[in-house]
mmCIF file of C-alpha atoms in Angstrom:
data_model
loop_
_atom_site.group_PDB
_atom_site.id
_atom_site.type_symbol
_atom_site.label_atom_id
_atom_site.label_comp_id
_atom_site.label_asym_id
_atom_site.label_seq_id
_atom_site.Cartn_x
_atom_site.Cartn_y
_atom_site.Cartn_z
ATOM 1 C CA UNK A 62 100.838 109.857 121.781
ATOM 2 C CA UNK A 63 99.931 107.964 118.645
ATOM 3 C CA UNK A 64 101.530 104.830 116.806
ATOM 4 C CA UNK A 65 100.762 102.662 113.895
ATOM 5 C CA UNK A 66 101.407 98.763 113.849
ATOM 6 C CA UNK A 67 102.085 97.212 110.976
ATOM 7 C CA UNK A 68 103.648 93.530 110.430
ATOM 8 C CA UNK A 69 107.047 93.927 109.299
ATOM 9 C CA UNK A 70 107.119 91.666 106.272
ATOM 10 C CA UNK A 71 104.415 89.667 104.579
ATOM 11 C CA UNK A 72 105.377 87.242 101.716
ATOM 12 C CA UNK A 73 103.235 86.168 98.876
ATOM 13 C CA UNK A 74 102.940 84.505 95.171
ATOM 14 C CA UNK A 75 102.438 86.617 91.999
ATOM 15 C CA UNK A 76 98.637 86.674 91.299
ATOM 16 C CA UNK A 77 97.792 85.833 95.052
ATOM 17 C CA UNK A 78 95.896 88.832 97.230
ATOM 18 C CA UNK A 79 97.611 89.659 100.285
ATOM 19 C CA UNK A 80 96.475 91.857 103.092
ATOM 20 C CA UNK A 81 98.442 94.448 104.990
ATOM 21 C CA UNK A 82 97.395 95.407 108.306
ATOM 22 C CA UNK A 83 97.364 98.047 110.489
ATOM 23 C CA UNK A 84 96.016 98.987 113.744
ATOM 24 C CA UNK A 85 96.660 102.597 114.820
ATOM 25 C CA UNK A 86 96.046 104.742 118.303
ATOM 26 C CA UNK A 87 95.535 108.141 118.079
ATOM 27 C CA UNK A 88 94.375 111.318 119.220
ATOM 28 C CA UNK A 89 91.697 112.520 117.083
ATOM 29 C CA UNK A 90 91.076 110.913 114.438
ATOM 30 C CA UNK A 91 91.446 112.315 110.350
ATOM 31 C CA UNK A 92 91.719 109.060 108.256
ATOM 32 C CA UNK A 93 93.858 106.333 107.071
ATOM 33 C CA UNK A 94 96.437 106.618 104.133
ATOM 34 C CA UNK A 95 98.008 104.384 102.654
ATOM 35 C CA UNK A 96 101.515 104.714 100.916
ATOM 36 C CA UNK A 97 104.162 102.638 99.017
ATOM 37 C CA UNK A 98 107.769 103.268 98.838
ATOM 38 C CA UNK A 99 109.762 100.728 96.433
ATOM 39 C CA UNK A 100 113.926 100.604 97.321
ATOM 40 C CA UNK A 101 116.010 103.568 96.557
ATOM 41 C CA UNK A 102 112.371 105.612 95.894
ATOM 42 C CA UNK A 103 109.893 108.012 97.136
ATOM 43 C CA UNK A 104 106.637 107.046 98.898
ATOM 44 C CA UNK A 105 103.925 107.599 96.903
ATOM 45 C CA UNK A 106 100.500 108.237 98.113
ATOM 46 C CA UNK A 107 98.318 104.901 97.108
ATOM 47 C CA UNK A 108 94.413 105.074 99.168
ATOM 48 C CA UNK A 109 92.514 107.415 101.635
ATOM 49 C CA UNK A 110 89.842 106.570 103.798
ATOM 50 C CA UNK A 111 88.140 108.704 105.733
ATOM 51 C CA UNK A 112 85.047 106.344 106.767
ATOM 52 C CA UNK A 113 84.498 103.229 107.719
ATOM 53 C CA UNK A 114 84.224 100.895 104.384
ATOM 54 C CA UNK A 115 86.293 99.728 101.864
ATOM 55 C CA UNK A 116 87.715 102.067 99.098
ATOM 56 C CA UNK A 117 88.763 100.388 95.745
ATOM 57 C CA UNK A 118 90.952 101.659 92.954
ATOM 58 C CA UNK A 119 92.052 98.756 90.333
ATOM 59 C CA UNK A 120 93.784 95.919 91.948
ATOM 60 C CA UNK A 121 94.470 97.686 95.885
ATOM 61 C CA UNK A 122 91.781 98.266 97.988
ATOM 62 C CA UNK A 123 91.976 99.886 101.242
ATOM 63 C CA UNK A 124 89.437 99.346 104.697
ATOM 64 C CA UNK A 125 88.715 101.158 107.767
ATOM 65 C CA UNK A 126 87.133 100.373 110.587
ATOM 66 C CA UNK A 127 86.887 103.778 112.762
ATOM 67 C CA UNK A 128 85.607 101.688 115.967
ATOM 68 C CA UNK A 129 88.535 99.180 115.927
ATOM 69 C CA UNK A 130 91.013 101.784 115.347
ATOM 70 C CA UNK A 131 92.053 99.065 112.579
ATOM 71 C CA UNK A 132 92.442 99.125 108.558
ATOM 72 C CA UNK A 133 94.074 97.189 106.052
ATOM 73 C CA UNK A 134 95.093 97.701 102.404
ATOM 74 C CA UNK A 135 93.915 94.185 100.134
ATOM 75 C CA UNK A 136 96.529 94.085 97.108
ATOM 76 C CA UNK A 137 94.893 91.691 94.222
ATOM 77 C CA UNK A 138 96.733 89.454 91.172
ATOM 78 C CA UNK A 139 100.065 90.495 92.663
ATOM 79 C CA UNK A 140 102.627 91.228 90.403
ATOM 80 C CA UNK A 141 106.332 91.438 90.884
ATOM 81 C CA UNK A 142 106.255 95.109 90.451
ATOM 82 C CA UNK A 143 104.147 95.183 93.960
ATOM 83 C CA UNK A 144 107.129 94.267 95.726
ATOM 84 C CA UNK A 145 107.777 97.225 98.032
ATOM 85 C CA UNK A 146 107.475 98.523 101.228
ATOM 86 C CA UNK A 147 103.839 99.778 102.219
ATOM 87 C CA UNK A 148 103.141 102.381 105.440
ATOM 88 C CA UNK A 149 100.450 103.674 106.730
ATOM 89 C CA UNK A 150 99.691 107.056 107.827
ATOM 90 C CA UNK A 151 97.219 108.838 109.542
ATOM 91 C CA UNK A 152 97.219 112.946 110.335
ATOM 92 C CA UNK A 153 98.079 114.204 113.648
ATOM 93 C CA UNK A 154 99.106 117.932 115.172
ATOM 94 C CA UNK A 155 95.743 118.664 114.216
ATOM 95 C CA UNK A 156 96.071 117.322 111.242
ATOM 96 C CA UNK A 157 99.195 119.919 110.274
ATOM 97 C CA UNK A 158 101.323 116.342 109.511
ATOM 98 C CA UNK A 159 101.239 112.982 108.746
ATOM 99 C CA UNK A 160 102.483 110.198 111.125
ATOM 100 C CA UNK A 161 103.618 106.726 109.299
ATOM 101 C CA UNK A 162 103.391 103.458 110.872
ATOM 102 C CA UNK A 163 106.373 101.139 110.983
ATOM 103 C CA UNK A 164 106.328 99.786 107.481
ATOM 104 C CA UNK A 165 105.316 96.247 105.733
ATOM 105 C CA UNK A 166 107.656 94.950 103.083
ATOM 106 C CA UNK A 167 106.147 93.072 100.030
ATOM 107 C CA UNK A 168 108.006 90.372 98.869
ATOM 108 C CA UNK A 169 105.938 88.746 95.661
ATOM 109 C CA UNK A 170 107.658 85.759 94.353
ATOM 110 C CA UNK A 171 106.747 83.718 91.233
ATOM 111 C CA UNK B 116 107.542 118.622 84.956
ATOM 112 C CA UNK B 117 105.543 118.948 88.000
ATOM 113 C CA UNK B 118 107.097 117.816 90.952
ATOM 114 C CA UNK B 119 109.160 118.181 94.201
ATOM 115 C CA UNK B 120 112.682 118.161 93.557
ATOM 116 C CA UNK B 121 115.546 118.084 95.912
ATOM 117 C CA UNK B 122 119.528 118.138 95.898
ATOM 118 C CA UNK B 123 121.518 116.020 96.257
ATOM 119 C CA UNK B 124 120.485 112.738 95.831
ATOM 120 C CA UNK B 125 123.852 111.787 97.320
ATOM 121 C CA UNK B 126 125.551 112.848 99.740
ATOM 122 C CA UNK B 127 128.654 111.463 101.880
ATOM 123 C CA UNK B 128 130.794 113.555 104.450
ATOM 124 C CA UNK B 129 132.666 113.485 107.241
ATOM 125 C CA UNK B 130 131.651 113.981 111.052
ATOM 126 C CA UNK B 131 131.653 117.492 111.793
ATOM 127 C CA UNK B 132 131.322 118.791 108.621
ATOM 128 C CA UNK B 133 128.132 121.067 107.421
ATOM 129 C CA UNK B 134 125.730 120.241 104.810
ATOM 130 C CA UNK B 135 122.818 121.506 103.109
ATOM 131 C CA UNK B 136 119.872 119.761 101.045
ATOM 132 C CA UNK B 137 117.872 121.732 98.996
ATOM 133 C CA UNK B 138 113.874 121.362 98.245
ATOM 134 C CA UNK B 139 112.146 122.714 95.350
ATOM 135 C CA UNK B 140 108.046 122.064 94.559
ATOM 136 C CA UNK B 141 106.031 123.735 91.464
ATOM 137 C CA UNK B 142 103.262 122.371 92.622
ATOM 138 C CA UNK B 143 101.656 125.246 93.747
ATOM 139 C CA UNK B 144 101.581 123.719 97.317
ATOM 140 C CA UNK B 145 101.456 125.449 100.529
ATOM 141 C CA UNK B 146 102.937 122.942 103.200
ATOM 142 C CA UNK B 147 105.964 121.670 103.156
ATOM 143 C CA UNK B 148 108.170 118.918 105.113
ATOM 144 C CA UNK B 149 111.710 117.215 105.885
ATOM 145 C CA UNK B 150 111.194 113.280 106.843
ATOM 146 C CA UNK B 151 113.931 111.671 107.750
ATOM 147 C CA UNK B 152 114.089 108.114 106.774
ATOM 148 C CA UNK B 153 116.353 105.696 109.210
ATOM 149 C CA UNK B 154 117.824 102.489 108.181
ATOM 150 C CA UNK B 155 115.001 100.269 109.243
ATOM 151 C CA UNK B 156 112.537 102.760 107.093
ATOM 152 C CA UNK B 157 110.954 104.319 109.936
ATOM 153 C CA UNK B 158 109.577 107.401 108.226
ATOM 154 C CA UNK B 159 109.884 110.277 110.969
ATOM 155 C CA UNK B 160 108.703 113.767 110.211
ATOM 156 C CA UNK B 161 111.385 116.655 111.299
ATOM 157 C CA UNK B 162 109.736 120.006 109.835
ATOM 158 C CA UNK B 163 106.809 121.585 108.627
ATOM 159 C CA UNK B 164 106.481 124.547 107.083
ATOM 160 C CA UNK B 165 103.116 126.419 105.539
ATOM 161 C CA UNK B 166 103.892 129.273 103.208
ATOM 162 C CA UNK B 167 107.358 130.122 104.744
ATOM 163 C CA UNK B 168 106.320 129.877 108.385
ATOM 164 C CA UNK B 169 107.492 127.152 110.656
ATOM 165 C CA UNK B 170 104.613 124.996 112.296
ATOM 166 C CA UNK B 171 106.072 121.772 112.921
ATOM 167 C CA UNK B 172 109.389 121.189 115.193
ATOM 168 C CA UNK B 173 109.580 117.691 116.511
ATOM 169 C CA UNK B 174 112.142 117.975 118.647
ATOM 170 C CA UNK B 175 114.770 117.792 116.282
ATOM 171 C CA UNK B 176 118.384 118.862 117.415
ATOM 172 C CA UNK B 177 119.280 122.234 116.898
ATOM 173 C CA UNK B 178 122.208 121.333 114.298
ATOM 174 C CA UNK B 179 119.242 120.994 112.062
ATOM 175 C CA UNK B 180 118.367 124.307 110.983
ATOM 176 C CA UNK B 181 115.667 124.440 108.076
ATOM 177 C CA UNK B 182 115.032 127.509 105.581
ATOM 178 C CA UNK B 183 112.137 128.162 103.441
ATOM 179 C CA UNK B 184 112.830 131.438 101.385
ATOM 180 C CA UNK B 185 109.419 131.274 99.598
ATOM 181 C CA UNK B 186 106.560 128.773 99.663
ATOM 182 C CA UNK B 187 108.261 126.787 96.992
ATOM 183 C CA UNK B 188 111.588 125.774 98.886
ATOM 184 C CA UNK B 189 112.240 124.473 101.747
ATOM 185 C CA UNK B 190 115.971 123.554 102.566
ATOM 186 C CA UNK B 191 117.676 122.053 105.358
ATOM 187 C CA UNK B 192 121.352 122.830 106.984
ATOM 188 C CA UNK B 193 122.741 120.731 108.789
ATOM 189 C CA UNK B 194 126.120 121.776 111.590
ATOM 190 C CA UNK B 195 128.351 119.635 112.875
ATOM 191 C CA UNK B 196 127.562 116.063 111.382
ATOM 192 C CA UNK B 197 127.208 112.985 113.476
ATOM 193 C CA UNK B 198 127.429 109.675 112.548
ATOM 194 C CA UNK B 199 123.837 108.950 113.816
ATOM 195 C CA UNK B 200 122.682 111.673 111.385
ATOM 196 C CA UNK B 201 123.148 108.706 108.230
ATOM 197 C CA UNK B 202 119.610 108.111 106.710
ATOM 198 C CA UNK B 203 117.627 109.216 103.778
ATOM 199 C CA UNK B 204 115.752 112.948 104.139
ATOM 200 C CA UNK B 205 112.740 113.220 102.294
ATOM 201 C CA UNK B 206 111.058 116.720 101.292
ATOM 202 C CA UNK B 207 107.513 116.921 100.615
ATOM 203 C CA UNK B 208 104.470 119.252 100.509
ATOM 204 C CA UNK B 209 100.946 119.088 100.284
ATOM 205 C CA UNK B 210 98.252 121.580 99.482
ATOM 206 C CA UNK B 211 96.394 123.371 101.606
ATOM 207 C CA UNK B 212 93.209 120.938 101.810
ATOM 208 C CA UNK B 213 92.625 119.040 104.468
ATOM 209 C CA UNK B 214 93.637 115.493 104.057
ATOM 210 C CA UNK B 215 95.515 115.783 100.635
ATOM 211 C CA UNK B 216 98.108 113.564 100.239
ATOM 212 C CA UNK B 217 101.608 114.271 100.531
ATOM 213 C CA UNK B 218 104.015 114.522 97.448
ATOM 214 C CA UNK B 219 107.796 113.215 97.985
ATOM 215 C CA UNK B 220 110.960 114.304 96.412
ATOM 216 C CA UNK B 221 113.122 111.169 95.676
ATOM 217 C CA UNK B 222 114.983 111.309 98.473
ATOM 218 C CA UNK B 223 118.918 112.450 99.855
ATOM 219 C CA UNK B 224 120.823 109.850 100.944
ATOM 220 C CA UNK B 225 123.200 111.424 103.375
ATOM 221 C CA UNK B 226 126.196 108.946 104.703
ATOM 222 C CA UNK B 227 128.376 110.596 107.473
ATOM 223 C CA UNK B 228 131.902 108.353 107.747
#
């Protein structure tokens, strides 16, 4: 089968980085999504990787390291606006669906 | 607007009763899905369909009956209401591409007293 760890909650300070892990076992591998859901919304799609490496867009940044079955996603100058919960995903079936992992929730406090 | 769309947002019924939650994307997507969202967020996927034909069934009890008329809607019926049923169902869809992200409607939050 596959699962997706992630810590449950991770606390930090408004302009602090934080990093949200997750370590994942699967059967075939597709990539590592990453996705954040804020209360009462929709998850919305945030990073991709499909290789090792890190991929950066503005302030969230997202690893992968294929051989450790492990990535992260690196949040920078938090703001209070980042508090939410993150997942992440990866593609089984084939690749026909997305599995999540168990969730982190941000808490950014001033 | 682009988007995926789904109705109601709310929705609160007794046990026993039958519901239904509809699902509408213009996105021009071909894949679409029913998550169901329990209280401790645990995002679990319950259907996939691609272009009207079901692909994904994960074990989901058969009181859960989804519909997709065209590509563009996907809607889910639900018989005979149980309490454990309470949680928020998410629709999405996702083109055709390999790896594309998913797009989520906001969300039904279904409460069964």
């Amino acid at each position: 089968g596959q699962s997706l760890e992630q810590p449950s909650e991770v606390t930090a300070v408004e302009g602090a980085i934080v990093q949200i892990n997750c370590t994942y076992q699967t059967s075939g591998f597709y990539g590592l999504s990453w996705y954040q859901q804020h209360d009462g919304g929709a998850p919305t799609f945030l990073s991709y990787n499909a290789l090792d490496g890190l991929e950066e867009t503005g302030r969230f940044s997202s690893f992968l390291s294929r051989s450790d079955s492990y990535g992260y996603l690196l949040l920078q100058e938090l703001q209070m606006k980042d508090s939410a919960s993150y997942f992440c995903a990866v593609p089984t079936g084939g690749g026909n669906k997305l599995t999540f992992g168990t969730g982190t929730q941000l808490k950014v406090e001033l | 607007d682009t988007a995926v769309s789904q109705t109601p947002k709310y929705l609160v019924t007794q046990m026993g009763n039958d519901k239904s939650i509809k699902c509408e994307q213009n996105l021009g997507h071909d894949t679409m899905y029913w998550y169901k969202q329990d209280s401790k967020k645990f995002l679990k996927i319950m259907f996939s369909y691609n272009n009207k034909e079901l692909i994904i069934n994960e074990t989901v009890p058969n009181r859960f009956s989804p519909k997709s008329p065209d590509k563009a809607h996907l809607n889910l019926h639900i018989n005979s209401l149980e309490l454990g049923d309470s949680a928020v169902y998410f629709c999405a869809s996702r083109p055709r591409q390999a790896n594309s992200p998913l797009h989520f409607g906001n969300g039904t939050r279904l409460t069964v007293t």
